[in-house]
Structures are given as C-alpha cells and as structure tokens.
Coordinates of C-alpha atoms in Angstrom, one line a residue:
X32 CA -36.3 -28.4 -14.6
X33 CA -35.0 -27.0 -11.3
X34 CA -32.5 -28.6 -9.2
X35 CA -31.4 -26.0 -6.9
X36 CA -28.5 -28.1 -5.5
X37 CA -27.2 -29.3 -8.9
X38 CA -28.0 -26.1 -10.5
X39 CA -25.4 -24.0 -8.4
X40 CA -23.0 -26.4 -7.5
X41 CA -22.8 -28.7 -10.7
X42 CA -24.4 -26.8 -13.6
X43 CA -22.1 -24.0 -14.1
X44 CA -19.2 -26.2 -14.4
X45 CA -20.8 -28.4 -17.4
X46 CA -17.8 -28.1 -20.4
X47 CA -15.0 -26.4 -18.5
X48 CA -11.6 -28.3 -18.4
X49 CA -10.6 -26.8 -15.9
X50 CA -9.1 -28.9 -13.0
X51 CA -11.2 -29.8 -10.4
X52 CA -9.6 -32.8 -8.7
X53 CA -5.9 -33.4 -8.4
X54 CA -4.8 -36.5 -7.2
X55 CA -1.3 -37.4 -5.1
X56 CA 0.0 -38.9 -8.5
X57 CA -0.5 -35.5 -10.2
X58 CA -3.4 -36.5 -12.6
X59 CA -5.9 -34.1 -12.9
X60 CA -9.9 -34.1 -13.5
X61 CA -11.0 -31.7 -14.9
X62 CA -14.7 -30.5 -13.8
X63 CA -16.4 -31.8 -17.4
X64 CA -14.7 -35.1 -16.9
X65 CA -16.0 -35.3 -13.3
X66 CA -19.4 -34.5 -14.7
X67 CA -19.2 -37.1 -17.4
X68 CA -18.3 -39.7 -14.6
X69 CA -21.2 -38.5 -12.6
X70 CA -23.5 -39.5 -15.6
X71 CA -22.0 -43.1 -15.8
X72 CA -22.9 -43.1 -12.6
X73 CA -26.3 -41.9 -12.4
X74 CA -27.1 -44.3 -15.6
X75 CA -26.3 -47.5 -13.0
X76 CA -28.0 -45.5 -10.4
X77 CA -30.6 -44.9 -12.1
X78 CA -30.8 -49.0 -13.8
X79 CA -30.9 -50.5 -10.5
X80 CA -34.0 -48.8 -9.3
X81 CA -32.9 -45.3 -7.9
X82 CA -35.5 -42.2 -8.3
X83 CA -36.2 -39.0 -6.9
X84 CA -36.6 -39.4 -3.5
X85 CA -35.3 -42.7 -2.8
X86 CA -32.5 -43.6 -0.7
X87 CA -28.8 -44.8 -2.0
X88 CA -26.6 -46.0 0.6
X89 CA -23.5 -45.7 0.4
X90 CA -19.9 -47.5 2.3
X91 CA -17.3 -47.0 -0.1
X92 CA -13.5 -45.4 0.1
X93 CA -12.7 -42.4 -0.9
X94 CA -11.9 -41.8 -4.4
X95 CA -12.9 -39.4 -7.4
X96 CA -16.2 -42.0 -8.0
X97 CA -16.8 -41.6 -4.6
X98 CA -17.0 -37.9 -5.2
X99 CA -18.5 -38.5 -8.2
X100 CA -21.4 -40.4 -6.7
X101 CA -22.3 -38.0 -4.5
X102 CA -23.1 -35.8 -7.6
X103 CA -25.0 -38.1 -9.6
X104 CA -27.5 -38.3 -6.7
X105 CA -27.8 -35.0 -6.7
X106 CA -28.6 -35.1 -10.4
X107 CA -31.2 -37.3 -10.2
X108 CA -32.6 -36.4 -7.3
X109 CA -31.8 -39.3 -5.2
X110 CA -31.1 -39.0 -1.5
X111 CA -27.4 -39.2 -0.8
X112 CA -27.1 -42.0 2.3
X113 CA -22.6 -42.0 3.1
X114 CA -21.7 -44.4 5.9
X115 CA -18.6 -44.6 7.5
X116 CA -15.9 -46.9 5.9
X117 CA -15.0 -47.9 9.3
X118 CA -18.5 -49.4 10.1
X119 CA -18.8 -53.1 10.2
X120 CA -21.6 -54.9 8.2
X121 CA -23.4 -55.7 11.4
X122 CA -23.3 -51.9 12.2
X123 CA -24.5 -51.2 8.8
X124 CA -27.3 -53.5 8.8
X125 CA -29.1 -51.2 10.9
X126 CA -28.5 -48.2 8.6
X127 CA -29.5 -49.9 5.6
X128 CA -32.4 -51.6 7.8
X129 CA -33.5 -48.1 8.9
X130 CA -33.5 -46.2 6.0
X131 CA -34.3 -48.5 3.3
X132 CA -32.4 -47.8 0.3
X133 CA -33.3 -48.8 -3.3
X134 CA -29.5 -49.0 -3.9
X135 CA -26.8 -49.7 -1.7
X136 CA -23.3 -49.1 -2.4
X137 CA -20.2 -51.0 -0.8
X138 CA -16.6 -51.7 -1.5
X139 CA -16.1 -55.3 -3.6
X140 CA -14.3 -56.3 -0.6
X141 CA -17.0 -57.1 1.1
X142 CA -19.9 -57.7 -1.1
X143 CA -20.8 -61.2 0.3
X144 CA -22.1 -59.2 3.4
X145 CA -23.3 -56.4 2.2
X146 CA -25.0 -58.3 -0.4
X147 CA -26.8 -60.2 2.5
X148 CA -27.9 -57.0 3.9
X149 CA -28.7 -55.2 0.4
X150 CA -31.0 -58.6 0.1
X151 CA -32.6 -58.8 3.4
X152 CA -34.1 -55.4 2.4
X153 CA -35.4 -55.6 -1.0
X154 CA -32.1 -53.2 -2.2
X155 CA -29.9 -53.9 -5.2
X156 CA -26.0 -53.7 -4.1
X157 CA -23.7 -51.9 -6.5
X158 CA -20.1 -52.3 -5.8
X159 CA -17.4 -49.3 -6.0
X160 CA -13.5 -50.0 -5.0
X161 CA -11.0 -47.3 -4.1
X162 CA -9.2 -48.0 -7.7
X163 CA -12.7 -46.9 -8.8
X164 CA -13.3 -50.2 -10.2
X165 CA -16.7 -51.9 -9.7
X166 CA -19.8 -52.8 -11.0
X167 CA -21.5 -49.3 -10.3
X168 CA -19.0 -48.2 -13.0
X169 CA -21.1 -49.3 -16.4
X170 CA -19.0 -49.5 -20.0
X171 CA -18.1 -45.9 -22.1
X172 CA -20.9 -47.5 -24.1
X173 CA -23.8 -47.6 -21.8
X174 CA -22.6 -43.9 -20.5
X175 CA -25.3 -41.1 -21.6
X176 CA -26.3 -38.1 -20.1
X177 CA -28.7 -38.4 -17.8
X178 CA -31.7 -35.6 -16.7
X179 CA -31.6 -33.3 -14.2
X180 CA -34.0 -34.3 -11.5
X181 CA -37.0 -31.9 -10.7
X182 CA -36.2 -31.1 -7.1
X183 CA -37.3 -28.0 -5.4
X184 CA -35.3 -26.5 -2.0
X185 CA -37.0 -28.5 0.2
X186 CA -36.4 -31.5 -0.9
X187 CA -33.8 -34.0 0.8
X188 CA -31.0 -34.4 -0.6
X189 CA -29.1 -36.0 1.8
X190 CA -29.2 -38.4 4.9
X191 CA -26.3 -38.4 7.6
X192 CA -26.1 -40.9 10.7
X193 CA -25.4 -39.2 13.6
X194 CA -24.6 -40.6 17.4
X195 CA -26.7 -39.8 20.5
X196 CA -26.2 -41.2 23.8
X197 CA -29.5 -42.3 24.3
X198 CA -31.4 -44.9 21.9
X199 CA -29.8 -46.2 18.4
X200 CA -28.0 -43.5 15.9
X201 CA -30.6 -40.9 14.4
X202 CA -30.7 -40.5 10.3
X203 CA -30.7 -36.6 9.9
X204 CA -32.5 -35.2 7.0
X205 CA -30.7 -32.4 5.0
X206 CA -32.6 -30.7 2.7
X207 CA -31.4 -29.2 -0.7
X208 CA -31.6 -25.4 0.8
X209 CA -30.0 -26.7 4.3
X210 CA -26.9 -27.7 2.1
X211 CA -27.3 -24.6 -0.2
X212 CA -27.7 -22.0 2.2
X213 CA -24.7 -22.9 4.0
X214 CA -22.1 -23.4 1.0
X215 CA -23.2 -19.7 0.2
X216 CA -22.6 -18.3 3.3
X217 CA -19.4 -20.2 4.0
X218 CA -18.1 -18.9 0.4
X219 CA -18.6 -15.4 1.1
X220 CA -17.3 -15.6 4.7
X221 CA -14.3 -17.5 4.5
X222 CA -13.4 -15.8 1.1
X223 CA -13.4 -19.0 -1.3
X224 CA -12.8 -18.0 -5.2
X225 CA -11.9 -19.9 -8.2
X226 CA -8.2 -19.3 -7.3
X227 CA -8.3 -21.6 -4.6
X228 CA -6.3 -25.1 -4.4
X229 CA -8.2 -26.5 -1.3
X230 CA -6.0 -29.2 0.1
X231 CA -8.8 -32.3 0.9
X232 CA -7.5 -35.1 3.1
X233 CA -10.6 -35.3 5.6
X234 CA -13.3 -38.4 4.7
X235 CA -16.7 -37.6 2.5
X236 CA -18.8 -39.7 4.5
X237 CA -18.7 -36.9 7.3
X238 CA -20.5 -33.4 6.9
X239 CA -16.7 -31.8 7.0
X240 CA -15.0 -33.2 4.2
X241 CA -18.4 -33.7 1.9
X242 CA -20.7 -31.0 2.5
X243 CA -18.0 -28.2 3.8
X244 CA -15.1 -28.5 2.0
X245 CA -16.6 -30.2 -1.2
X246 CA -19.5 -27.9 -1.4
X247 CA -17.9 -24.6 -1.0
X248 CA -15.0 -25.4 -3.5
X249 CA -17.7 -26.6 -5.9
X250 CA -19.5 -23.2 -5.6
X251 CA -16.5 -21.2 -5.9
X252 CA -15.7 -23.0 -9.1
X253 CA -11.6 -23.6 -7.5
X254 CA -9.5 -26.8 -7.5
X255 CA -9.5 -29.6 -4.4
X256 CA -5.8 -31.8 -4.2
X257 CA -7.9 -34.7 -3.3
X258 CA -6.1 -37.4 -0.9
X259 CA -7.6 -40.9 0.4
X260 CA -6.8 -39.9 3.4
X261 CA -4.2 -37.5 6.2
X262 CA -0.3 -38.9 5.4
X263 CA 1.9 -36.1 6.8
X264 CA 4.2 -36.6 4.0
X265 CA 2.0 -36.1 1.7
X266 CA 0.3 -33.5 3.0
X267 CA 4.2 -31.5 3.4
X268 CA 4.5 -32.0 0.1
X269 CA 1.2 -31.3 -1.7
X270 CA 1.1 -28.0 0.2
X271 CA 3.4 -25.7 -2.0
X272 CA 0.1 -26.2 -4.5
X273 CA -2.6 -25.0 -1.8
X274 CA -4.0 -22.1 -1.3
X275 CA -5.9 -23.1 1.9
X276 CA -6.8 -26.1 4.2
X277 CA -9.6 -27.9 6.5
X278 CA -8.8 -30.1 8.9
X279 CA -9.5 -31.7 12.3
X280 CA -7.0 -30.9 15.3
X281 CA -5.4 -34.1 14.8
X282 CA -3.8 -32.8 11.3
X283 CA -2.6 -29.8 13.0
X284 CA -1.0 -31.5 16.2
X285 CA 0.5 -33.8 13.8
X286 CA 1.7 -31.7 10.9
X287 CA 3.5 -29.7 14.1
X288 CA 5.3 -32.8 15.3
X289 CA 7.1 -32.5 11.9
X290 CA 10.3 -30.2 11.7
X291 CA 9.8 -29.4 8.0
X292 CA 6.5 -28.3 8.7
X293 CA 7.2 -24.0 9.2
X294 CA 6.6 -20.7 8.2
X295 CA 8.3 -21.1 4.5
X296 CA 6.3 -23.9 4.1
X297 CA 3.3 -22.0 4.3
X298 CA 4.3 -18.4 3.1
X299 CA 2.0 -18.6 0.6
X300 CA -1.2 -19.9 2.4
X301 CA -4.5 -17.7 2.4
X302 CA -6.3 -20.3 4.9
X303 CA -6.2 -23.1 7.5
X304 CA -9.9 -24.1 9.1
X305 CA -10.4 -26.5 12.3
X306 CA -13.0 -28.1 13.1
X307 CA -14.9 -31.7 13.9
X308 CA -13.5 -31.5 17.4
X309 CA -12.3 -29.0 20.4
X310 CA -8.9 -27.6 19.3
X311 CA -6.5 -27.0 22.5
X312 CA -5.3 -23.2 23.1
X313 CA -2.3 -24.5 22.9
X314 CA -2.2 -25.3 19.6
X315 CA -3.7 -22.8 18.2
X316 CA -0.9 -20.5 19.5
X317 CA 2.0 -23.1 18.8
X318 CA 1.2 -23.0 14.9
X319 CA 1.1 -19.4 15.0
X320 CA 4.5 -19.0 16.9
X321 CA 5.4 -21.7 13.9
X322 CA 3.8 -20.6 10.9
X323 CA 2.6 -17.1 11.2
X324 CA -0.9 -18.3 10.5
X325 CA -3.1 -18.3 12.9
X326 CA -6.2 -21.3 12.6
X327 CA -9.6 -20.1 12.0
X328 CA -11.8 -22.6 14.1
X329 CA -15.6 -22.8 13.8
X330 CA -18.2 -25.2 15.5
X331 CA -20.7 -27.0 12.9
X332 CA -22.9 -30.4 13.3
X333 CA -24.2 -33.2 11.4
X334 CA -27.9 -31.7 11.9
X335 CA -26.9 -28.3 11.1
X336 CA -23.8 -27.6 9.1
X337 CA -21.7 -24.5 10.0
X338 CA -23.2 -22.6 13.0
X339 CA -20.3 -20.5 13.7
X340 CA -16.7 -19.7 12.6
X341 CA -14.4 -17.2 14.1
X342 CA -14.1 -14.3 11.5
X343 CA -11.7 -14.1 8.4
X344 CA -11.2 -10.4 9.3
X345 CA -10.9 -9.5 12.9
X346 CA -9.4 -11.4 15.9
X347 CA -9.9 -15.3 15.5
X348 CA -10.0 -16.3 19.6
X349 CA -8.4 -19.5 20.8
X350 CA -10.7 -21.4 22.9
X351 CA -13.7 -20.4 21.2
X352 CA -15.6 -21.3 17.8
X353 CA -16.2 -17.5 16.8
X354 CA -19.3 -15.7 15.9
X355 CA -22.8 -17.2 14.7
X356 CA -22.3 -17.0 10.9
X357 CA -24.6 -14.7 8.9
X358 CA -28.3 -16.0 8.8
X359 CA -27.9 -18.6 11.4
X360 CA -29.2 -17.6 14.7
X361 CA -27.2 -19.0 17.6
X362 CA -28.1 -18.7 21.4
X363 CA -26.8 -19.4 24.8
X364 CA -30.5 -20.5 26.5
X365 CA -31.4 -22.1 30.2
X366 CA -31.2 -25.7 29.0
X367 CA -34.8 -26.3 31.4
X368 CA -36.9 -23.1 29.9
X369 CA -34.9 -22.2 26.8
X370 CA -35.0 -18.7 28.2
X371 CA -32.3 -16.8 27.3
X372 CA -29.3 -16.2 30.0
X373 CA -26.6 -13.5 30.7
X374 CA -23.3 -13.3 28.7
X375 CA -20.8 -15.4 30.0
X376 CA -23.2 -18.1 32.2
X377 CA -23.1 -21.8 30.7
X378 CA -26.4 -22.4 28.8
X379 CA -27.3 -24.7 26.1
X380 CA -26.3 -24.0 22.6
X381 CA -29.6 -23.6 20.6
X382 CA -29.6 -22.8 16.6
X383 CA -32.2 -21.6 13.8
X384 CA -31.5 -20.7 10.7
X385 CA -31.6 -22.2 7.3
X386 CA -29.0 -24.4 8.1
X387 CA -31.1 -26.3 10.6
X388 CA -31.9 -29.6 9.5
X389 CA -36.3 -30.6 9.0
X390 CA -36.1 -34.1 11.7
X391 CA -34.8 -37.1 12.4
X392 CA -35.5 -40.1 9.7
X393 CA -38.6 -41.9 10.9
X394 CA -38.3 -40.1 14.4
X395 CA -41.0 -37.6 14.8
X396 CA -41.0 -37.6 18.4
X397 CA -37.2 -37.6 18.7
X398 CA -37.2 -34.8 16.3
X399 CA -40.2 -33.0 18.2
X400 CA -38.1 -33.4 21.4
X401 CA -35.0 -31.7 19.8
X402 CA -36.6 -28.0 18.5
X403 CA -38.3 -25.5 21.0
X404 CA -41.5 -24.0 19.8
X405 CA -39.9 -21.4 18.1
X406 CA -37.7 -23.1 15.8
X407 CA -34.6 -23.5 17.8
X408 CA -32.6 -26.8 17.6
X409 CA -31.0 -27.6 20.9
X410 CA -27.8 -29.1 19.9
X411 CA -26.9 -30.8 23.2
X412 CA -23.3 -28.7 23.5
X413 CA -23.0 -26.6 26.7
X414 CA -21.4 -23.3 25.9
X415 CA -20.9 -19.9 27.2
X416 CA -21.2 -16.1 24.9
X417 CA -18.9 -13.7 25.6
X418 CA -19.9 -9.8 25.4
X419 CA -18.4 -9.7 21.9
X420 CA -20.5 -12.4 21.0
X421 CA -17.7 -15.1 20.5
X422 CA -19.2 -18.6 21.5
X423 CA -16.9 -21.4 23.3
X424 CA -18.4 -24.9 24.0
X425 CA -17.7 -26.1 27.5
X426 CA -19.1 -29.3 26.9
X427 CA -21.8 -31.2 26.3
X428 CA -25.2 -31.6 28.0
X429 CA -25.2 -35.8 27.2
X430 CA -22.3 -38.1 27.4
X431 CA -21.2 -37.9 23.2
X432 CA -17.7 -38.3 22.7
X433 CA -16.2 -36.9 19.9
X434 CA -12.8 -38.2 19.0
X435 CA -11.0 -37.4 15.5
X436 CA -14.0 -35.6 14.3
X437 CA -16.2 -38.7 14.8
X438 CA -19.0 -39.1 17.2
X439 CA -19.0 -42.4 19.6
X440 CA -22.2 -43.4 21.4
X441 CA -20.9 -44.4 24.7
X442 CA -23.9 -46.7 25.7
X443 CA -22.7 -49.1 22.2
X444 CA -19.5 -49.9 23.6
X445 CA -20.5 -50.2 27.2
X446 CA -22.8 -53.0 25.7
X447 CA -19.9 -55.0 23.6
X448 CA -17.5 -54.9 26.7
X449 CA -20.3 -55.9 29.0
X450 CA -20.9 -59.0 27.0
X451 CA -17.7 -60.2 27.2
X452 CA -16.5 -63.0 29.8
X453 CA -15.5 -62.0 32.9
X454 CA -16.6 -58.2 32.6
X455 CA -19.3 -57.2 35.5
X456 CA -20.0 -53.4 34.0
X457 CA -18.3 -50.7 32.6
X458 CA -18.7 -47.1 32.1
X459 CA -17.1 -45.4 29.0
X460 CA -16.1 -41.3 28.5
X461 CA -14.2 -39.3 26.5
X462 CA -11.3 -37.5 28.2
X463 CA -9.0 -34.6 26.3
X464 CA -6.5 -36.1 24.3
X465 CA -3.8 -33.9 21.6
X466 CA -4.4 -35.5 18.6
X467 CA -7.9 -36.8 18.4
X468 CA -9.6 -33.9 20.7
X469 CA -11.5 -36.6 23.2
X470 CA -9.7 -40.7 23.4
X471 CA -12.2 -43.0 24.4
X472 CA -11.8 -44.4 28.1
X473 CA -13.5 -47.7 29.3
X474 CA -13.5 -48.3 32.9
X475 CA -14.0 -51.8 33.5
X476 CA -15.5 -54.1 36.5
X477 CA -14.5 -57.4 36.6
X478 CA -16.9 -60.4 38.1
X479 CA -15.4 -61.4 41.6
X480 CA -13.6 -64.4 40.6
X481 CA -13.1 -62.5 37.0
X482 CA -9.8 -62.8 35.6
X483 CA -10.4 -60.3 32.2
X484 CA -7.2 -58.3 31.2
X485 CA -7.2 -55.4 29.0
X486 CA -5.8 -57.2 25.9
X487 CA -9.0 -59.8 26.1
X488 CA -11.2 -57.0 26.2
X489 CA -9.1 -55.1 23.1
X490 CA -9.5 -58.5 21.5
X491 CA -13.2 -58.9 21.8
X492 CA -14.3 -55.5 20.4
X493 CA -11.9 -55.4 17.3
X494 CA -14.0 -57.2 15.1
X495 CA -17.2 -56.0 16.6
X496 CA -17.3 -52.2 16.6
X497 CA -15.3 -49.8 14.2
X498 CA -11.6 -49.2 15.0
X499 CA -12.3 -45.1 16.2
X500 CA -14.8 -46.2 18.6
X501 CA -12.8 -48.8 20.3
X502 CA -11.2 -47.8 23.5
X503 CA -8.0 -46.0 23.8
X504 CA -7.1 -47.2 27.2
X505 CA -9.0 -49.4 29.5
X506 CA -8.5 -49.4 32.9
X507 CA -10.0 -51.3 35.9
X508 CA -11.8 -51.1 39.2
X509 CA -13.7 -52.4 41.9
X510 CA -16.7 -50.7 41.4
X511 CA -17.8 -47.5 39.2
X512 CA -18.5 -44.3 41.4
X513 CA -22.7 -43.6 41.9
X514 CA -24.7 -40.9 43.0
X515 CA -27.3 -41.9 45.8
X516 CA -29.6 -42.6 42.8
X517 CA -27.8 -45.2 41.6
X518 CA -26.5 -43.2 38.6
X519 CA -22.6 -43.8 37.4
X520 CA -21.0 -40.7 37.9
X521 CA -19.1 -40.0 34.8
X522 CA -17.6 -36.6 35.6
X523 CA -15.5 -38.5 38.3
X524 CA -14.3 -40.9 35.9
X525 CA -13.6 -38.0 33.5
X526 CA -12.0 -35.9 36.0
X527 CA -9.6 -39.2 37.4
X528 CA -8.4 -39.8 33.7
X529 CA -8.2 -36.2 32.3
X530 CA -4.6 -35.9 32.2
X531 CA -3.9 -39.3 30.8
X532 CA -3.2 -38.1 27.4
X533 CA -1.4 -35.3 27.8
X534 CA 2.3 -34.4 26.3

C-alpha cells in the first residue's frame, strides 16, 4: 500500500545496519534497529486507539524514541502532533484541547497533569522519558511489525503550533508531499549523501531539527550524531566525526566564544546551515575569518518549510537568506494589493510552491485570510529582492518575536504581566540580541501608588509561561508611547532598547 512519506524516507532503510543515530556515549543505532523500535512503537500507538488520520500529541524530550515516534506515525498514518518541551501543562491544554488527539504523549514527569488533560478530552496518555523509558515502550514480546498505512500525498502527516500576534497559536497542517517535496529539494541543493555525519543538537519538536535536518538525512540514507540538546563541549568534541551542521545563530555565536573552536577543528567540514532566526553580518564574517567556512543561511517557516537558502555553489551573501529554492516560488509583493514591486523596495514576502502548507487546523477563515487568490501564502516577514534575486528579511509585518529559533506571541505575555499586582500595562518586543537573534523586552507601567519591581514580575511568570518566552529584561515607565489613535507604538520601544544586547 502507498505511503509516500514512509516509502522514501523509512522504506529503503528496512535491514541495513548501517548507523543511523550515534549518541554522545558512542552507541550507535543502526537504521533496522531504529525501525524495529518504531514498530514497538506503533503497536502501543496503534493499542491505545491511534489510526490513520488521527491526531498523537506529543511533549516528550529528545531521545532516539522520540525520533522513533515520529516514524511510527508516519507508518501508520497517524498525524504527528510535537509540542514544545518547554510548554507548561496549562499551555498544553489548549493544544491538546484544540486538536483533539486520540493519543497524547508526555514525559512520566508530569503525567498527573497531562493525564488530567489527556482525560478532559477523551485521549489516552502514553508516557515516554528521555532514558526512553515509559509506558509507550511495550515488552520485546508484544513488539510485531506493524502495516504500512495507506496514505496518499495529500494526506496530513503532520501538525505544528505556530505563534501569531493576533488570536491564540494556529495548528498548521503539513501534508505528506509538503514534507516530501521539500526533503528532495533540500537533498539535492545542499548536496546531502550517504556519507554524511550530520551533527543534530537542535530540538524535534521544531520544523528545523525534525522535518529539516531529520528528513533530509533520512533521504540521503547518512548518519545523524544525535545530542539532547547544544553543550559546546560536546559539540567541540563530537565534531571531528561530522561532516556537516544545522544550527540556530545562537550555536554559532557561542561555538565562537570558544578558543578551541578554529579552522583545524573544522578542516574537514563539507557544511554549516543557519537558520530559525536573523544571523548578524557580523558573524557570518567572524567564523569565516575563524574557520574558513563560510555559513550558508536560508529563511524557512513552520507553514512552509524551506523557502530559500543561499546557494551551495556561488556567493552565500551575509545579510540575506539566498535565493528561492527550486520549485518554491518566492515574491517581494505590495503587502495592500499583492502586486508585485521593484527590486530592492520593502514588500511582503509571499510563497507558493509545494512546500506551502493546505490551512490552519480548524481555521478556515484564518487560513482564507493568509493566501491571495492565486495561491500565494503571505508569510508576514517584510523583505526586500535584490537584482540577483537574493532575498533579505527586514522584518516583520506583525509584532512576532523570534528568539532562539522560537516564535513568542507578544500579546501572551503582555496578558501574564498585566495580571500581576501592581502592574498598570505593558507592552512587549523583541530587540536584536547576539546569541538568541531577538531577546524579549517587557516595558512595564506600574499603578500610581504601585510598588512592582522587576524580580516580582520575573517571579510571577516563571511558573506560568515557558522559560524562552519570559522576558529577558524588563524595564519601567510612566506611560507607554501612542500614536494619536491610541495605538502603543512599538517601534519606539524597539528603537529605545535596540542596543541593549549588544557586545
């Protein structure tokens, strides 16, 4: 039966020992043993009421099961639901709430409240710890192999949560050809062969680390050094067995803060990718000075995958995020008409292609609101095209702040800190920052006889929202700067606190 996505990715790989995951402690998984796990997997997946079709949620840390998950939804057709690991149950209420699961998946940590949430929407919890313990993990008895799911291209394969500034976080739906499409092209234009060691330390609840990195090196048939999560030493020593890398600025910025880090550490490396996040100029021409290399950078999203990568070949341009990548169109429109503009003027960054997700989850009008007529998806980033057709993002026509490769919904924390005792309003931005791309800002207006301090506030939103959304500085004032409309200007605030992060 066909299974486009498990037939290219998973398929070809059924028998071979070949490694597939190597782990910091130097054990190895070979890709038949990965599959076998998948179908132990997919047998518990499959007991607790998961079919074609139906949702599995999923907030666990990352691991070779995690991994391994993914693929057994893709075997049996279920829809692939990742969650940040940083979420709080109340913040994953709503996910679960929204997309109603048949399975939801959390770390044992925290069953008691997932449970409650699995519960309070007719969903069975499985459980999955980052020593890949658990109950989703059944006996080597109860393991068989499971059937491929019937699935044609346009099925879903996968759901992925992302930010907006307006309204609550929007479920996009990827289909099996949106993922498929892309892995192809990516393979072919960023050269990926079974000779590569990809060197994995992003997160596989994020489009980067899952879809991108996982994806291609699947396709290609090559090897993944598979870590939790960034640790510099780590990643200093692991590198000697790499063949390439993809990573969000903050790796860079931070690998460069470390001496040993230099060109005969990396001699022998065919690759480093960037994305998630703006990466400064300045970077990108510090690691070549230091390394030789020089970063390839390229501009994808949650709805849409890749969009656009500065070439393999040819001149890789700071400051931009390359050329639209082959089968995706990518335009620079009038963000009013969606008429095209001249090269170099600031437009709105529109895509179609295969790549392009089909809607939001259970938003058709949202989704209708996002596409022109003719198919294009306006992502919400401002960019400009120069006359070799290079694309650079200026910014970004709503207030999304994207900070370590993770989008923050602005209006979600203004609402936490506006709760809390003492606070009148506050208005939150992202503002350039070295490591993370954007650090979160909150500008804060005490009640008259208010006596709030910074550390009360920090306090109050710890438990409450996840640790990358919660303020990097917070600051105070008498009242926030409006237009005659009544509207808080936010590029003031932005402009007054653009430097704060700087080296």
């Amino acid at each position: 039966m066909p299974n486009p996505l498990y037939d290219a990715l998973f398929q070809p790989h059924a028998g071979s020992e070949k490694p597939f995951l190597v782990l910091k402690d130097g054990q190895t998984i070979s890709y038949r043993a990965f599959l076998k796990m998948a179908d132990g997997i997919g047998t518990s997946l499959l007991a607790s009421g998961a079919a074609p079709g139906e949702r599995v949620a999923v907030q666990v840390a990352k691991s070779p099961q995690a991994l391994a998950l993914y693929a057994a939804c893709v075997k049996i057709g279920a829809v692939f639901l990742p969650l940040n690991t940083a979420y709080t149950p109340n913040e994953v209420r709503y996910f679960v709430t929204d997309a109603s699961p048949k399975v939801v998946v959390g770390d044992p940590k925290v069953a008691d409240e997932l449970g409650a949430i699995a519960n309070e929407c007719d969903a069975t919890l499985l459980t999955l710890g980052a020593d890949g313990s658990g109950s989703l993990i059944p006996r080597a008895t109860q393991i068989r192999e499971v059937e491929i799911a019937d699935r044609s291209g346009d099925d879903l394969a996968a759901i992925l949560y992302t930010s907006g500034t307006t309204g609550r976080s929007k479920g996009a739906m990827l289909s099996q050809n949106n993922l498929l499409s892309n892995a192809k092209v990516l393979v072919d234009y960023w050269r990926f062969t079974a000779d590569d060691a990809l060197l994995h330390a992003l997160p596989i609840f994020h489009t980067h680390g899952l879809f991108v990195a996982s994806n291609v090196m699947l396709l290609a048939g090559g090897s993944m050094i598979f870590l939790p999560s960034f640790n510099q030493d780590d990643m200093i020593a692991l590198l000697p067995r790499s063949t390439s890398m993809m990573g969000v600025p903050t790796f860079y910025t931070r690998l460069l803060d470390d001496e040993r880090f230099d060109g005969d550490l990396t001699k022998h490396m065919r690759l480093f990718i960037s994305g998630s996040a703006p990466l400064l100029a300045e970077t990108h021409v510090e690691f070549e000075e230091r390394t030789g290399h020089r970063i390839l950078e390229r501009y994808g999203m949650t709805e849409t995958n890749m969009n656009t990568s500065n070439p393999y070949d040819g001149e890789r341009k700071a400051g931009t995020v390359g050329l639209p990548l082959p089968g995706t169109e990518v335009r620079i429109a009038d963000p009013d008409t969606g008429n095209g503009i001249e090269p170099g003027a600031v437009g709105s960054i529109e895509i179609r292609g295969a790549n392009v997700f089909s809607g939001y989850w259970n938003m058709p009008e949202k989704t209708a609101e996002e596409f022109r007529e003719n198919g294009f998806f306006i992502s919400g980033d401002l960019g400009t095209q120069d006359e070799d057709g290079y694309i650079s993002i200026v910014g970004r026509a709503k207030d999304l702040i994207i900070s370590g490769g993770y989008n923050i919904y602005p209006k979600e924390v203004e609402l936490v800190i506006d709760e809390i005792e003492g606070v009148k309003e506050s208005a939150v931005v992202g503002v350039p920052h070295p490591d993370f791309g954007e650090g979160v800002v909150a500008l804060v207006v005490p009640e008259p006889e208010g006596t709030v301090t910074s550390e009360a506030i920090a306090a109050a939103l710890k438990d409450n929202i996840a640790r990358f959304k919660q303020p990097k500085h917070i600051a105070f004032t008498d009242a926030l700067p409006r237009n005659t409309m009544g509207k808080v200007q936010k590029n003031i605030i932005r402009d007054e606190f653009g430097g704060l992060f700087q080296r």
